[in-house]
GROMACS .gro file of C-alpha atoms in nm:
model
  346
    1MET     CA    1  -3.394  -0.631  -0.175
    2PHE     CA    2  -3.497  -0.380   0.101
    3SER     CA    3  -3.768  -0.127   0.006
    4ALA     CA    4  -3.885   0.189   0.192
    5LYS     CA    5  -4.055   0.527   0.122
    6GLY     CA    6  -3.832   0.805  -0.024
    7CYS     CA    7  -3.829   1.174   0.038
    8LYS     CA    8  -4.152   1.378   0.047
    9ASP     CA    9  -4.354   1.068   0.106
   10SER     CA   10  -4.274   0.922  -0.231
   11PRO     CA   11  -4.411   0.572  -0.283
   12GLU     CA   12  -4.224   0.281  -0.143
   13HIS     CA   13  -3.965   0.158  -0.374
   14THR     CA   14  -3.644  -0.069  -0.362
   15PHE     CA   15  -3.319   0.047  -0.222
   16SER     CA   16  -3.117   0.087  -0.543
   17HIS     CA   17  -2.827   0.320  -0.460
   18PRO     CA   18  -2.500   0.150  -0.585
   19PHE     CA   19  -2.281   0.464  -0.541
   20VAL     CA   20  -2.401   0.530  -0.191
   21GLN     CA   21  -2.318   0.160  -0.114
   22ALA     CA   22  -1.961   0.214  -0.269
   23VAL     CA   23  -1.914   0.522  -0.045
   24GLY     CA   24  -1.983   0.290   0.253
   25MET     CA   25  -1.742   0.045   0.129
   26PHE     CA   26  -1.460   0.310   0.117
   27LEU     CA   27  -1.567   0.423   0.458
   28GLY     CA   28  -1.481   0.068   0.577
   29GLU     CA   29  -1.146   0.089   0.410
   30LEU     CA   30  -1.083   0.441   0.558
   31SER     CA   31  -1.140   0.305   0.901
   32CYS     CA   32  -0.836   0.075   0.860
   33LEU     CA   33  -0.616   0.394   0.853
   34ALA     CA   34  -0.767   0.499   1.192
   35VAL     CA   35  -0.691   0.143   1.337
   36PHE     CA   36  -0.337   0.158   1.198
   37HIS     CA   37  -0.268   0.488   1.383
   38MET     CA   38  -0.422   0.350   1.705
   39LEU     CA   39  -0.202   0.045   1.681
   40LEU     CA   40   0.099   0.262   1.605
   41CYS     CA   41   0.040   0.496   1.915
   42HIS     CA   42  -0.006   0.176   2.143
   43ASP     CA   43   0.310   0.033   2.010
   44ARG     CA   44   0.521   0.344   2.055
   45ARG     CA   45   0.415   0.349   2.429
   46ARG     CA   46   0.603   0.010   2.473
   47PRO     CA   47   0.969   0.020   2.603
   48GLU     CA   48   1.057  -0.167   2.279
   49PRO     CA   49   0.835  -0.092   1.978
   50LYS     CA   50   0.781  -0.402   1.763
   51MET     CA   51   0.548  -0.272   1.491
   52ASN     CA   52   0.690  -0.262   1.140
   53THR     CA   53   0.541   0.056   0.987
   54GLY     CA   54   0.708   0.007   0.649
   55GLN     CA   55   0.901   0.259   0.454
   56SER     CA   56   0.792   0.614   0.394
   57PHE     CA   57   0.610   0.667   0.065
   58ASN     CA   58   0.412   0.940  -0.129
   59PRO     CA   59   0.037   0.869  -0.045
   60LEU     CA   60  -0.038   0.990  -0.410
   61LEU     CA   61   0.108   0.662  -0.530
   62PHE     CA   62  -0.201   0.494  -0.396
   63LEU     CA   63  -0.433   0.721  -0.594
   64PRO     CA   64  -0.427   0.497  -0.921
   65PRO     CA   65  -0.537   0.181  -0.747
   66ALA     CA   66  -0.791   0.376  -0.538
   67LEU     CA   67  -0.940   0.509  -0.870
   68CYS     CA   68  -0.954   0.158  -1.014
   69ASP     CA   69  -1.117   0.031  -0.689
   70MET     CA   70  -1.377   0.310  -0.701
   71THR     CA   71  -1.468   0.256  -1.062
   72ALA     CA   72  -1.479  -0.128  -1.053
   73THR     CA   73  -1.670  -0.124  -0.720
   74SER     CA   74  -1.937   0.124  -0.851
   75ILE     CA   75  -1.980  -0.076  -1.159
   76MET     CA   76  -2.029  -0.391  -0.975
   77TYR     CA   77  -2.280  -0.245  -0.741
   78VAL     CA   78  -2.485  -0.135  -1.044
   79ALA     CA   79  -2.462  -0.474  -1.192
   80LEU     CA   80  -2.577  -0.637  -0.872
   81ASN     CA   81  -2.914  -0.466  -0.913
   82MET     CA   82  -2.953  -0.641  -1.249
   83THR     CA   83  -2.848  -1.009  -1.191
   84SER     CA   84  -2.847  -1.258  -0.906
   85ALA     CA   85  -2.616  -1.263  -0.610
   86SER     CA   86  -2.458  -1.600  -0.695
   87SER     CA   87  -2.409  -1.502  -1.060
   88PHE     CA   88  -2.246  -1.181  -0.945
   89GLN     CA   89  -1.988  -1.366  -0.729
   90MET     CA   90  -1.930  -1.647  -0.985
   91LEU     CA   91  -1.869  -1.405  -1.274
   92ARG     CA   92  -1.606  -1.221  -1.054
   93GLY     CA   93  -1.390  -1.525  -1.098
   94ALA     CA   94  -1.304  -1.361  -1.432
   95VAL     CA   95  -1.051  -1.153  -1.254
   96ILE     CA   96  -0.807  -1.439  -1.240
   97ILE     CA   97  -0.790  -1.418  -1.623
   98PHE     CA   98  -0.707  -1.047  -1.636
   99THR     CA   99  -0.488  -1.054  -1.332
  100GLY     CA  100  -0.280  -1.337  -1.484
  101LEU     CA  101  -0.241  -1.169  -1.823
  102LEU     CA  102  -0.158  -0.828  -1.668
  103SER     CA  103   0.099  -0.989  -1.438
  104VAL     CA  104   0.277  -1.132  -1.747
  105ALA     CA  105   0.270  -0.787  -1.925
  106PHE     CA  106   0.352  -0.551  -1.641
  107LEU     CA  107   0.522  -0.755  -1.358
  108GLY     CA  108   0.735  -0.976  -1.596
  109ARG     CA  109   0.573  -1.304  -1.476
  110ARG     CA  110   0.606  -1.625  -1.675
  111LEU     CA  111   0.297  -1.841  -1.663
  112VAL     CA  112   0.350  -2.216  -1.678
  113ALA     CA  113   0.136  -2.453  -1.886
  114SER     CA  114  -0.096  -2.535  -1.602
  115GLN     CA  115  -0.179  -2.171  -1.547
  116TRP     CA  116  -0.264  -2.102  -1.901
  117THR     CA  117  -0.486  -2.419  -1.883
  118GLY     CA  118  -0.643  -2.270  -1.573
  119ILE     CA  119  -0.717  -1.948  -1.766
  120PHE     CA  120  -0.892  -2.117  -2.050
  121VAL     CA  121  -1.087  -2.338  -1.808
  122THR     CA  122  -1.196  -2.031  -1.624
  123ILE     CA  123  -1.334  -1.889  -1.947
  124LEU     CA  124  -1.521  -2.209  -2.022
  125GLY     CA  125  -1.677  -2.174  -1.664
  126LEU     CA  126  -1.766  -1.799  -1.731
  127VAL     CA  127  -1.945  -1.912  -2.049
  128MET     CA  128  -2.150  -2.166  -1.868
  129VAL     CA  129  -2.255  -1.936  -1.586
  130GLY     CA  130  -2.348  -1.669  -1.855
  131LEU     CA  131  -2.558  -1.932  -2.036
  132ALA     CA  132  -2.737  -2.029  -1.708
  133ASP     CA  133  -2.819  -1.669  -1.653
  134PHE     CA  134  -2.946  -1.632  -2.003
  135ILE     CA  135  -3.178  -1.941  -1.969
  136SER     CA  136  -3.299  -1.845  -1.633
  137GLY     CA  137  -3.357  -1.489  -1.741
  138ASN     CA  138  -3.637  -1.604  -1.972
  139LYS     CA  139  -3.812  -1.771  -1.673
  140ASP     CA  140  -3.739  -1.524  -1.398
  141ASP     CA  141  -3.970  -1.242  -1.330
  142SER     CA  142  -3.755  -1.060  -1.078
  143HIS     CA  143  -3.497  -0.952  -1.355
  144LYS     CA  144  -3.555  -0.876  -1.720
  145LEU     CA  145  -3.338  -1.084  -1.961
  146SER     CA  146  -3.173  -0.759  -2.099
  147ASP     CA  147  -3.089  -0.659  -1.743
  148VAL     CA  148  -2.930  -0.988  -1.657
  149VAL     CA  149  -2.721  -0.979  -1.979
  150THR     CA  150  -2.622  -0.612  -1.917
  151GLY     CA  151  -2.537  -0.689  -1.552
  152ASP     CA  152  -2.320  -0.995  -1.635
  153LEU     CA  153  -2.124  -0.785  -1.904
  154LEU     CA  154  -2.068  -0.499  -1.651
  155ILE     CA  155  -1.932  -0.745  -1.390
  156ILE     CA  156  -1.685  -0.885  -1.652
  157MET     CA  157  -1.582  -0.525  -1.748
  158ALA     CA  158  -1.532  -0.438  -1.380
  159GLN     CA  159  -1.304  -0.741  -1.339
  160VAL     CA  160  -1.061  -0.592  -1.597
  161ILE     CA  161  -1.034  -0.276  -1.380
  162ALA     CA  162  -1.007  -0.479  -1.059
  163ALA     CA  163  -0.714  -0.676  -1.207
  164VAL     CA  164  -0.537  -0.353  -1.291
  165GLN     CA  165  -0.590  -0.244  -0.924
  166MET     CA  166  -0.448  -0.570  -0.804
  167VAL     CA  167  -0.132  -0.554  -1.010
  168LEU     CA  168  -0.084  -0.192  -0.918
  169GLU     CA  169  -0.113  -0.291  -0.545
  170GLU     CA  170   0.122  -0.589  -0.578
  171LYS     CA  171   0.392  -0.384  -0.753
  172PHE     CA  172   0.359  -0.106  -0.515
  173VAL     CA  173   0.344  -0.309  -0.187
  174TYR     CA  174   0.642  -0.526  -0.276
  175LYS     CA  175   0.858  -0.216  -0.365
  176HIS     CA  176   0.773   0.015  -0.063
  177ASP     CA  177   0.690  -0.249   0.213
  178VAL     CA  178   0.372  -0.060   0.311
  179HIS     CA  179   0.176  -0.183   0.618
  180PRO     CA  180  -0.146  -0.350   0.500
  181LEU     CA  181  -0.361  -0.142   0.721
  182ARG     CA  182  -0.208   0.172   0.608
  183ALA     CA  183  -0.244   0.074   0.233
  184VAL     CA  184  -0.605  -0.012   0.260
  185GLY     CA  185  -0.676   0.308   0.456
  186THR     CA  186  -0.492   0.524   0.215
  187GLU     CA  187  -0.694   0.381  -0.082
  188GLY     CA  188  -1.000   0.423   0.143
  189PHE     CA  189  -0.925   0.782   0.204
  190PHE     CA  190  -0.902   0.871  -0.172
  191GLY     CA  191  -1.197   0.661  -0.274
  192PHE     CA  192  -1.429   0.789   0.000
  193PHE     CA  193  -1.368   1.172  -0.060
  194ILE     CA  194  -1.365   1.149  -0.439
  195LEU     CA  195  -1.683   0.939  -0.464
  196SER     CA  196  -1.859   1.155  -0.201
  197LEU     CA  197  -1.779   1.466  -0.402
  198LEU     CA  198  -1.896   1.281  -0.724
  199LEU     CA  199  -2.243   1.214  -0.560
  200ILE     CA  200  -2.314   1.590  -0.616
  201PRO     CA  201  -2.310   1.578  -0.989
  202PHE     CA  202  -2.457   1.232  -0.997
  203PHE     CA  203  -2.762   1.380  -0.839
  204TYR     CA  204  -2.829   1.592  -1.152
  205ILE     CA  205  -2.731   1.346  -1.418
  206PRO     CA  206  -3.049   1.191  -1.581
  207VAL     CA  207  -3.011   0.830  -1.701
  208GLY     CA  208  -3.367   0.735  -1.774
  209SER     CA  209  -3.484   0.381  -1.706
  210PHE     CA  210  -3.111   0.274  -1.631
  211SER     CA  211  -3.169   0.395  -1.274
  212ASN     CA  212  -3.437   0.260  -1.039
  213ASN     CA  213  -3.460   0.567  -0.812
  214PRO     CA  214  -3.777   0.796  -0.844
  215ARG     CA  215  -3.596   1.077  -1.023
  216HIS     CA  216  -3.411   0.843  -1.261
  217VAL     CA  217  -3.077   1.018  -1.208
  218LEU     CA  218  -2.740   0.840  -1.187
  219GLU     CA  219  -2.753   0.858  -0.806
  220ASP     CA  220  -3.009   1.017  -0.564
  221ALA     CA  221  -2.815   1.037  -0.240
  222LEU     CA  222  -3.103   1.227  -0.068
  223ASP     CA  223  -3.349   0.961  -0.153
  224ALA     CA  224  -3.112   0.701  -0.001
  225PHE     CA  225  -3.091   0.887   0.327
  226CYS     CA  226  -3.471   0.916   0.334
  227GLN     CA  227  -3.513   0.544   0.271
  228ILE     CA  228  -3.258   0.473   0.552
  229GLY     CA  229  -3.458   0.685   0.798
  230HIS     CA  230  -3.783   0.493   0.703
  231ASN     CA  231  -3.627   0.160   0.735
  232PRO     CA  232  -3.365   0.105   0.995
  233MET     CA  233  -3.274  -0.252   0.864
  234ILE     CA  234  -3.113  -0.073   0.567
  235VAL     CA  235  -2.866   0.100   0.819
  236LEU     CA  236  -2.784  -0.247   0.966
  237ALA     CA  237  -2.708  -0.384   0.625
  238LEU     CA  238  -2.500  -0.098   0.531
  239LEU     CA  239  -2.302  -0.105   0.852
  240GLY     CA  240  -2.250  -0.474   0.810
  241ASN     CA  241  -2.119  -0.411   0.457
  242THR     CA  242  -1.882  -0.145   0.586
  243VAL     CA  243  -1.737  -0.360   0.863
  244SER     CA  244  -1.693  -0.666   0.645
  245ILE     CA  245  -1.520  -0.463   0.374
  246ALA     CA  246  -1.274  -0.332   0.638
  247PHE     CA  247  -1.164  -0.679   0.746
  248PHE     CA  248  -1.187  -0.818   0.403
  249ASN     CA  249  -0.963  -0.562   0.231
  250PHE     CA  250  -0.713  -0.587   0.507
  251ALA     CA  251  -0.689  -0.959   0.465
  252GLY     CA  252  -0.679  -0.929   0.095
  253ILE     CA  253  -0.392  -0.694   0.070
  254SER     CA  254  -0.205  -0.899   0.331
  255VAL     CA  255  -0.227  -1.196   0.097
  256THR     CA  256  -0.125  -0.979  -0.196
  257LYS     CA  257   0.183  -0.871  -0.006
  258GLU     CA  258   0.285  -1.223   0.117
  259ILE     CA  259   0.189  -1.444  -0.197
  260SER     CA  260   0.055  -1.273  -0.498
  261ALA     CA  261  -0.234  -1.072  -0.653
  262THR     CA  262  -0.385  -1.381  -0.829
  263THR     CA  263  -0.385  -1.591  -0.510
  264ARG     CA  264  -0.589  -1.316  -0.351
  265MET     CA  265  -0.836  -1.352  -0.616
  266VAL     CA  266  -0.851  -1.729  -0.591
  267LEU     CA  267  -0.930  -1.689  -0.220
  268ASP     CA  268  -1.180  -1.416  -0.298
  269SER     CA  269  -1.377  -1.664  -0.516
  270LEU     CA  270  -1.438  -1.899  -0.215
  271ARG     CA  271  -1.707  -1.653  -0.086
  272THR     CA  272  -1.921  -1.774  -0.379
  273VAL     CA  273  -2.013  -2.108  -0.218
  274VAL     CA  274  -2.145  -1.930   0.088
  275ILE     CA  275  -2.351  -1.671  -0.101
  276TRP     CA  276  -2.495  -1.924  -0.346
  277VAL     CA  277  -2.607  -2.169  -0.068
  278VAL     CA  278  -2.762  -1.885   0.137
  279SER     CA  279  -2.939  -1.746  -0.170
  280LEU     CA  280  -3.089  -2.087  -0.240
  281ALA     CA  281  -3.183  -2.160   0.115
  282LEU     CA  282  -3.360  -1.815   0.153
  283GLY     CA  283  -3.546  -1.869  -0.179
  284TRP     CA  284  -3.391  -1.566  -0.351
  285GLU     CA  285  -3.309  -1.766  -0.665
  286GLN     CA  286  -3.382  -2.103  -0.822
  287PHE     CA  287  -3.141  -2.394  -0.857
  288HIS     CA  288  -2.990  -2.427  -1.210
  289GLY     CA  289  -2.772  -2.725  -1.295
  290LEU     CA  290  -2.578  -2.541  -1.550
  291GLN     CA  291  -2.482  -2.279  -1.308
  292VAL     CA  292  -2.350  -2.551  -1.064
  293LEU     CA  293  -2.153  -2.703  -1.345
  294GLY     CA  294  -2.014  -2.362  -1.442
  295PHE     CA  295  -1.904  -2.296  -1.086
  296ILE     CA  296  -1.737  -2.640  -1.059
  297VAL     CA  297  -1.543  -2.559  -1.382
  298LEU     CA  298  -1.452  -2.206  -1.238
  299LEU     CA  299  -1.307  -2.390  -0.925
  300VAL     CA  300  -1.103  -2.619  -1.141
  301GLY     CA  301  -0.963  -2.339  -1.337
  302ALA     CA  302  -0.867  -2.153  -1.023
  303ALA     CA  303  -0.707  -2.472  -0.880
  304LEU     CA  304  -0.499  -2.523  -1.189
  305TYR     CA  305  -0.387  -2.167  -1.196
  306ASN     CA  306  -0.294  -2.182  -0.830
  307GLY     CA  307  -0.108  -2.505  -0.861
  308LEU     CA  308  -0.328  -2.716  -0.630
  309HIS     CA  309  -0.288  -3.001  -0.870
  310ARG     CA  310   0.090  -3.032  -0.806
  311PRO     CA  311   0.082  -3.246  -0.494
  312LEU     CA  312  -0.129  -3.507  -0.676
  313LEU     CA  313   0.093  -3.509  -0.977
  314ALA     CA  314   0.403  -3.531  -0.781
  315LYS     CA  315   0.297  -3.871  -0.656
  316ILE     CA  316   0.294  -3.993  -1.021
  317PRO     CA  317   0.653  -4.089  -1.139
  318CYS     CA  318   0.604  -3.986  -1.501
  319CYS     CA  319   0.473  -3.635  -1.396
  320ALA     CA  320   0.722  -3.566  -1.121
  321ASN     CA  321   0.970  -3.379  -1.357
  322MET     CA  322   0.684  -3.172  -1.497
  323VAL     CA  323   0.593  -3.062  -1.147
  324GLU     CA  324   0.947  -2.965  -1.067
  325GLU     CA  325   0.955  -2.740  -1.375
  326GLU     CA  326   0.635  -2.576  -1.276
  327GLU     CA  327   0.753  -2.516  -0.923
  328GLY     CA  328   1.032  -2.315  -1.054
  329ASN     CA  329   0.785  -2.036  -1.104
  330PRO     CA  330   0.794  -1.896  -0.753
  331VAL     CA  331   1.168  -1.847  -0.803
  332GLU     CA  332   1.067  -1.596  -1.078
  333ARG     CA  333   0.878  -1.403  -0.815
  334ALA     CA  334   1.170  -1.411  -0.588
  335ARG     CA  335   1.385  -1.271  -0.860
  336LEU     CA  336   1.149  -0.984  -0.926
  337LEU     CA  337   1.139  -0.897  -0.559
  338ASP     CA  338   1.527  -0.906  -0.533
  339GLU     CA  339   1.550  -0.684  -0.834
  340GLY     CA  340   1.295  -0.441  -0.678
  341ARG     CA  341   1.518  -0.416  -0.361
  342VAL     CA  342   1.839  -0.368  -0.558
  343GLN     CA  343   1.683  -0.086  -0.761
  344GLU     CA  344   1.553   0.087  -0.447
  345GLU     CA  345   1.891   0.060  -0.276
  346THR     CA  346   2.061   0.207  -0.591
   0.00000   0.00000   0.00000
């Protein structure tokens, strides 16, 4: 929503630089690697070091999830310029669907009935949020209807890639016991340098009206820096994004390590409430009842998938046996972990 003049006194225009923003995100992740080594040096000075650095590993094993992260993040920043912030967050709930399905296919998970129900309920919620965007797109002058629909579809597509990233991280972190700060920092290292290099060809790739920068190229990094120079508030926003990403990814990969990839995505979706309320309070978007209903349905789907209904059903005698069968699912997770350790020792 910020606007400023560009290079060579070009007219004032909005700050629409998704790939530069993605580079800032990876810079936040990269900073986790510096923090890891600082903590490691401090710990080694103690008489009895207590920090568990994890096992040694080949850093290139983090390249695939880093590429997934880079692609998904860039797509989502592009989509954010086309749709509202609240819809952006709500539609990210689709990642639960794809993470669950990929966990079955590649991690050997077995989804119980309530988890399958949660997936279908989540799909219903996504349809409701999409319909709310379609209806509001006809009344909203800030975004064209075609842009809103394209942005929503891009967000859904990005969640498929994000789900692949979560499953790769889960499989890798469980097997190699990598410290969360080191894992996030390693991904940030690859993402930061690869995407920074890609900004050079992006500067020369014309994309027409798809881009909002003056030259209508895929990414105009020079224009971004010129706008930053003309409006210091953009620097504050970018730094805030970088710092919050550093903490968020560290917390996220810690949850992935201790619980599961899908639980991380459920917790991620809780940000939506804050963003939606702030957007309404500041007048950035209008209230839509269907969007609220869709979000409630999304929360129900997430709750079913994550088993939040089990404590309530356990109090009902006729449902107690069903709950006991469903709670056998964590045993499957323990079995997978034990198999991973046995294979590694072998």
